[in-house]
Short mmCIF file of C-alpha atoms and ligand atoms in Angstrom, two decimals:
data_model
loop_
_atom_site.label_atom_id
_atom_site.label_comp_id
_atom_site.label_asym_id
_atom_site.label_seq_id
_atom_site.Cartn_x
_atom_site.Cartn_y
_atom_site.Cartn_z
CA MET A 195 90.84 185.32 -83.05
CA LYS A 196 93.61 184.54 -80.49
CA SER A 197 91.24 185.35 -77.60
CA LEU A 198 88.53 183.24 -79.23
CA ILE A 199 90.94 180.29 -79.36
CA ILE A 200 91.93 180.90 -75.69
CA ALA A 201 88.28 181.11 -74.70
CA PHE A 202 87.59 177.84 -76.53
CA VAL A 203 90.55 176.10 -74.93
CA CYS A 204 89.39 177.35 -71.50
CA PHE A 205 85.87 176.18 -72.21
CA LEU A 206 87.15 172.80 -73.27
CA GLY A 207 89.37 172.48 -70.14
CA PHE A 208 86.39 173.51 -68.01
CA SER A 209 84.15 170.91 -69.63
CA ILE A 210 86.71 168.11 -69.21
CA ALA A 211 87.37 169.08 -65.57
CA ASN A 212 83.65 168.81 -64.89
CA ALA A 213 83.02 165.68 -66.87
CA ALA A 214 83.11 163.57 -63.71
CA THR A 215 82.29 159.94 -64.47
CA ASN A 216 80.69 157.40 -62.33
CA LEU A 217 83.21 154.96 -60.91
CA THR A 218 80.93 151.99 -60.89
CA GLN A 219 80.51 152.16 -64.62
CA VAL A 220 84.25 152.73 -65.17
CA MET A 221 85.25 149.84 -62.84
CA ALA A 222 82.81 147.49 -64.62
CA THR A 223 84.78 147.80 -67.85
CA LEU A 224 88.32 148.24 -66.44
CA PRO A 225 90.55 145.86 -68.32
CA GLY A 226 92.71 143.26 -66.52
CA GLY A 227 96.13 144.65 -65.28
CA GLY A 228 97.76 146.55 -62.52
CA TYR A 229 96.45 149.81 -61.04
CA LEU A 230 96.98 152.19 -58.16
CA MET A 231 94.06 153.83 -56.49
CA ASP A 232 93.53 156.43 -53.83
CA MET A 233 92.55 155.49 -50.27
CA GLY A 234 89.93 158.27 -50.35
CA VAL A 235 88.99 161.50 -51.98
CA ASP A 236 91.67 164.22 -51.97
CA GLU A 237 91.29 167.71 -50.55
CA ASN A 238 89.46 168.72 -53.76
CA GLY A 239 86.99 165.86 -53.44
CA LEU A 240 88.56 164.00 -56.34
CA PHE A 241 89.31 160.30 -56.47
CA SER A 242 91.97 158.91 -58.74
CA ILE A 243 92.91 155.54 -60.25
CA THR A 244 96.08 155.38 -62.35
CA ASP A 245 97.94 152.69 -64.21
CA LEU A 246 101.26 151.62 -62.70
CA LYS A 247 103.00 154.43 -64.56
CA GLY A 248 100.85 157.04 -62.87
CA ASN A 249 98.57 157.90 -65.81
CA PRO A 250 94.99 158.38 -64.70
CA ILE A 251 92.63 155.86 -66.27
CA PRO A 252 90.13 157.21 -68.79
CA GLY A 253 87.10 158.73 -67.10
CA TYR A 254 88.97 160.61 -64.42
CA PRO A 255 87.91 162.55 -62.34
CA PHE A 256 85.40 160.30 -60.70
CA THR A 257 82.29 161.02 -58.59
CA VAL A 258 82.33 158.86 -55.50
CA ASN A 259 80.21 158.77 -52.39
CA PRO A 260 82.18 158.75 -49.12
CA ILE A 261 80.59 156.21 -46.76
CA PRO A 262 80.89 155.69 -42.99
CA ALA A 263 84.02 153.61 -41.94
CA PRO A 264 83.35 149.93 -42.65
CA THR A 265 82.49 147.80 -39.69
CA GLY A 266 82.98 144.01 -39.83
CA ALA A 267 83.30 143.99 -43.63
CA GLY A 268 86.94 145.09 -43.59
CA PRO A 269 89.67 146.74 -41.58
CA ALA A 270 88.37 149.41 -39.29
CA GLY A 271 89.89 152.08 -41.50
CA SER A 272 89.11 155.71 -40.92
CA SER A 273 88.25 158.00 -43.73
CA ASN A 274 91.79 159.33 -43.87
CA GLY A 275 93.28 155.83 -43.86
CA THR A 276 94.82 156.16 -40.38
CA LEU A 277 95.07 152.83 -38.66
CA THR A 278 96.68 151.96 -35.30
CA LYS A 279 95.96 148.25 -34.94
CA THR A 280 97.89 145.63 -33.09
CA PRO A 281 97.92 142.63 -33.23
CA ASP A 282 97.18 141.41 -36.76
CA LEU A 283 93.51 141.52 -37.90
CA TRP A 284 91.91 139.59 -40.67
CA GLY A 285 88.39 139.10 -41.98
CA CYS A 286 86.29 137.16 -44.56
CA ASN A 287 84.10 138.76 -47.16
CA ASP A 288 81.50 135.98 -47.28
CA PRO A 289 79.99 134.82 -49.54
CA GLU A 290 82.13 136.45 -52.31
CA GLU A 291 84.61 134.04 -53.99
CA VAL A 292 87.40 134.56 -56.40
CA ASN A 293 87.80 132.43 -59.55
CA GLN A 294 90.93 130.46 -58.70
CA ALA A 295 92.60 130.72 -62.07
CA ASP A 296 91.92 134.48 -62.41
CA TRP A 297 92.92 135.35 -58.92
CA THR A 298 96.08 133.21 -59.13
CA TRP A 299 97.02 135.14 -62.24
CA ALA A 300 96.37 138.47 -60.54
CA GLY A 301 98.29 137.44 -57.38
CA GLY A 302 101.18 136.22 -59.57
CA GLU A 303 101.36 139.63 -61.29
CA LEU A 304 101.17 141.42 -57.93
CA SER A 305 104.03 139.25 -56.55
CA PHE A 306 106.14 139.84 -59.63
CA TRP A 307 105.66 143.59 -59.29
CA CYS A 308 106.70 143.37 -55.58
CA TYR A 309 109.68 141.18 -56.49
CA GLY A 310 110.84 143.95 -58.83
CA SER A 311 111.53 146.12 -55.79
CA ASN A 312 108.62 148.55 -56.63
CA MET A 313 107.22 150.66 -53.74
CA VAL A 314 103.55 150.90 -53.02
CA PRO A 315 103.03 154.71 -52.91
CA LYS A 316 101.90 156.54 -49.77
CA LYS A 317 98.27 155.85 -48.87
CA ARG A 318 97.42 154.08 -52.13
CA ILE A 319 95.99 150.69 -53.03
CA LEU A 320 97.91 148.51 -55.42
CA TYR A 321 95.60 146.10 -57.24
CA TRP A 322 95.71 143.64 -60.04
CA ILE A 323 92.52 142.73 -61.85
CA LYS A 324 91.84 139.58 -63.91
CA ASN A 325 88.26 139.42 -65.11
CA ASP A 326 86.39 140.01 -61.89
CA SER A 327 89.04 138.85 -59.41
CA ILE A 328 91.37 141.20 -57.60
CA ALA A 329 94.68 140.76 -55.73
CA TYR A 330 95.46 143.81 -53.70
CA ILE A 331 97.59 145.64 -51.13
CA CYS A 332 96.34 148.60 -49.17
CA ASN A 333 99.14 150.90 -47.84
CA TYR A 334 97.98 153.07 -44.90
CA VAL A 335 101.27 154.91 -44.36
CA GLY A 336 104.16 156.24 -46.42
CA ALA A 337 105.69 154.52 -49.48
CA GLN A 338 106.45 150.86 -48.69
CA ASN A 339 107.90 147.92 -50.34
CA CYS A 340 105.88 144.64 -50.55
CA LEU A 341 106.59 140.90 -50.74
CA GLY A 342 105.06 138.30 -53.00
CA THR A 343 105.88 135.58 -50.45
CA GLU A 344 104.06 137.64 -47.78
CA TYR A 345 101.04 137.94 -50.07
CA TRP A 346 100.74 134.17 -50.65
CA SER A 347 101.35 133.33 -47.07
CA TYR A 348 98.53 135.60 -45.90
CA MET A 349 96.28 134.35 -48.61
CA GLN A 350 96.92 130.78 -47.49
CA ASP A 351 95.71 131.76 -44.01
CA ILE A 352 92.63 133.48 -45.57
CA ALA A 353 91.93 130.31 -47.55
CA SER A 354 92.05 128.15 -44.40
CA TRP A 355 90.06 130.63 -42.25
CA CYS A 356 87.52 131.80 -44.82
CA GLY A 357 87.25 128.98 -47.33
CA ALA A 358 89.35 127.84 -50.36
CA ASN A 359 88.02 130.64 -52.67
CA THR A 360 86.40 133.03 -50.22
CA CYS A 361 87.48 136.61 -50.40
CA GLY A 362 89.20 138.13 -47.36
CA TRP A 363 91.89 140.49 -46.05
CA PHE A 364 94.76 140.40 -43.65
CA LEU A 365 95.84 143.61 -41.82
CA GLN A 366 99.39 143.61 -40.42
CA GLY A 367 99.60 144.36 -36.68
CA SER A 368 101.63 147.48 -37.44
CA GLY A 369 98.60 148.89 -39.23
CA ASN A 370 100.78 149.70 -42.17
CA LYS A 371 99.44 147.37 -44.86
CA SER A 372 96.67 144.92 -45.62
CA TYR A 373 96.74 142.22 -48.23
CA GLY A 374 93.59 140.77 -49.68
CA ARG A 375 91.66 139.19 -52.50
CA GLY A 376 88.38 140.43 -53.77
CA ILE A 377 85.79 140.84 -56.50
CA LYS A 378 85.59 143.86 -58.68
CA GLY A 379 82.79 146.11 -57.48
CA GLY A 380 81.78 143.77 -54.70
CA LEU A 381 81.86 144.03 -50.91
CA SER A 382 85.37 142.63 -51.06
CA ASP A 383 86.53 145.25 -53.44
CA PRO A 384 89.47 147.09 -51.82
CA LEU A 385 87.47 150.33 -52.49
CA LYS A 386 85.10 149.15 -49.77
CA VAL A 387 87.48 147.11 -47.65
CA CYS A 388 90.27 149.70 -47.31
CA SER A 389 88.77 153.09 -48.03
CA ASN A 390 85.45 154.78 -47.24
CA ILE A 391 84.44 155.00 -50.87
CA GLN A 392 81.31 153.66 -52.46
CA ASN A 393 81.54 153.24 -56.23
C1 LIG B 1411 76.79 155.40 -60.30
O1 LIG B 1411 76.02 154.53 -61.04
C2 LIG B 1411 75.37 153.56 -60.29
C3 LIG B 1411 74.71 152.61 -61.18
O2 LIG B 1411 74.85 152.84 -62.53
C4 LIG B 1411 74.41 154.19 -59.29
O3 LIG B 1411 73.81 153.21 -58.53
C5 LIG B 1411 75.18 155.15 -58.44
O4 LIG B 1411 74.31 155.86 -57.58
C6 LIG B 1411 76.00 156.18 -59.24
N1 LIG B 1411 76.79 156.96 -58.37
C7 LIG B 1411 76.97 158.23 -58.41
C8 LIG B 1411 77.88 158.89 -57.46
O5 LIG B 1411 76.38 158.98 -59.26
C1 LIG B 1412 92.25 160.91 -39.26
O1 LIG B 1412 91.54 159.90 -38.65
C2 LIG B 1412 91.82 159.80 -37.21
C3 LIG B 1412 91.01 158.60 -36.69
O2 LIG B 1412 89.65 158.65 -37.06
C4 LIG B 1412 91.43 161.12 -36.58
O3 LIG B 1412 91.71 161.03 -35.19
C5 LIG B 1412 92.20 162.26 -37.17
O4 LIG B 1412 91.81 163.50 -36.63
C6 LIG B 1412 92.03 162.29 -38.71
N1 LIG B 1412 92.94 163.25 -39.30
C7 LIG B 1412 92.57 164.04 -40.31
C8 LIG B 1412 93.64 164.94 -40.83
O5 LIG B 1412 91.40 164.03 -40.74
C1 LIG B 1413 88.85 135.74 -68.16
O1 LIG B 1413 89.28 136.53 -69.21
C2 LIG B 1413 89.85 135.86 -70.28
C3 LIG B 1413 90.33 136.86 -71.28
O2 LIG B 1413 91.21 137.77 -70.64
C4 LIG B 1413 88.84 134.88 -70.88
O3 LIG B 1413 89.43 134.11 -71.91
C5 LIG B 1413 88.35 133.96 -69.77
O4 LIG B 1413 87.33 133.11 -70.25
C6 LIG B 1413 87.80 134.73 -68.66
N1 LIG B 1413 87.44 133.84 -67.52
C7 LIG B 1413 86.27 133.93 -66.93
C8 LIG B 1413 86.04 132.98 -65.82
O5 LIG B 1413 85.42 134.73 -67.24
C1 LIG B 1414 105.16 150.95 -40.40
O1 LIG B 1414 105.31 152.23 -40.98
C2 LIG B 1414 105.98 153.14 -40.25
C3 LIG B 1414 105.87 154.53 -41.00
O2 LIG B 1414 106.17 154.40 -42.30
C4 LIG B 1414 107.42 152.66 -40.11
O3 LIG B 1414 108.14 153.63 -39.31
C5 LIG B 1414 107.43 151.33 -39.45
O4 LIG B 1414 108.74 150.81 -39.42
C6 LIG B 1414 106.52 150.33 -40.21
N1 LIG B 1414 106.45 149.12 -39.52
C7 LIG B 1414 106.63 147.93 -40.06
C8 LIG B 1414 106.46 146.76 -39.23
O5 LIG B 1414 106.83 147.84 -41.30
#
C-alpha cells in the first residue's frame, strides 16, 4: 500500500511537472497587480512568473518560444539579458497605446513599491498590470533598487517623444535597467521588449 501511495504521488508530481501551460492564455487572464518575471528561460528551459512574494502564478511551468533578439522594437537585448549600452537608448512601440487611467494606476503602484525600498531581483522584470496596461522595469544585472521619480521622469520623455499615450521604453546608458509602459501581450509587452520570449 505504501509503495502504491508513493507511486501515485510520484505520478502526480510527474504529471504536474509536465503540465506546462501556454503563457499567452495565462497572460490573457492575469489579474491586475504586481508580478516578477524572468528575462528568459532558465537552464531547464522553464520560464517563471511569480507574485511579488515569489509564489509562481497558477499555470507554471510555461511553454515559451525563444525568439531572435528584438531589433528596433525594443532594447537590443541578448537572449541572456546582457546589455552593454551607452549612452541612454529609448524607443516607441507604435501604434500601441496605454489607457491613461489604467497605466497611471499601474505606474503609481510601481512607484510605491520602489519607494518602499524594494529591490528588483537579478535579471527579472518587475511589472504592474491594470487591465491591459503595464508599467514595468527590466533589470539586466544584479539586484537593484528603483525609483518612482525616475519612472515618471522617463515616461514623461516617452510621452513627448512617442505620443501622449504611446507605449515605449527607456534604457539607461549603464545598460542596467529599462523602464517602460506597454500593453499586455502586445509588441510593447516587456516579454518582447526586454527578453527574447514569445508568449
Ligand atoms: C499558445 O497559444 C497561442 C494561441 O492560443 C498560440 O498561437 C501559440 O502558438 C501557443 N504557444 C505555444 C508555445 O504552444
Ligand atoms: C550572453 O550574451 C552575450 C552577448 O550576446 C554573449 O557574448 C555571451 O557569450 C552570452 N553568455 C552566455 C552565458 O550565454
Ligand atoms: C479596468 O478594470 C476595472 C476593474 O478592475 C474596470 O472597472 C474598468 O472598467 C476597466 N477599464 C477598462 C478601460 O477596461
Ligand atoms: C550597473 O550595475 C553594475 C552591476 O550591478 C553596478 O556595478 C553599477 O554601479 C551600476 N551602474 C549604475 C549607473 O547604476
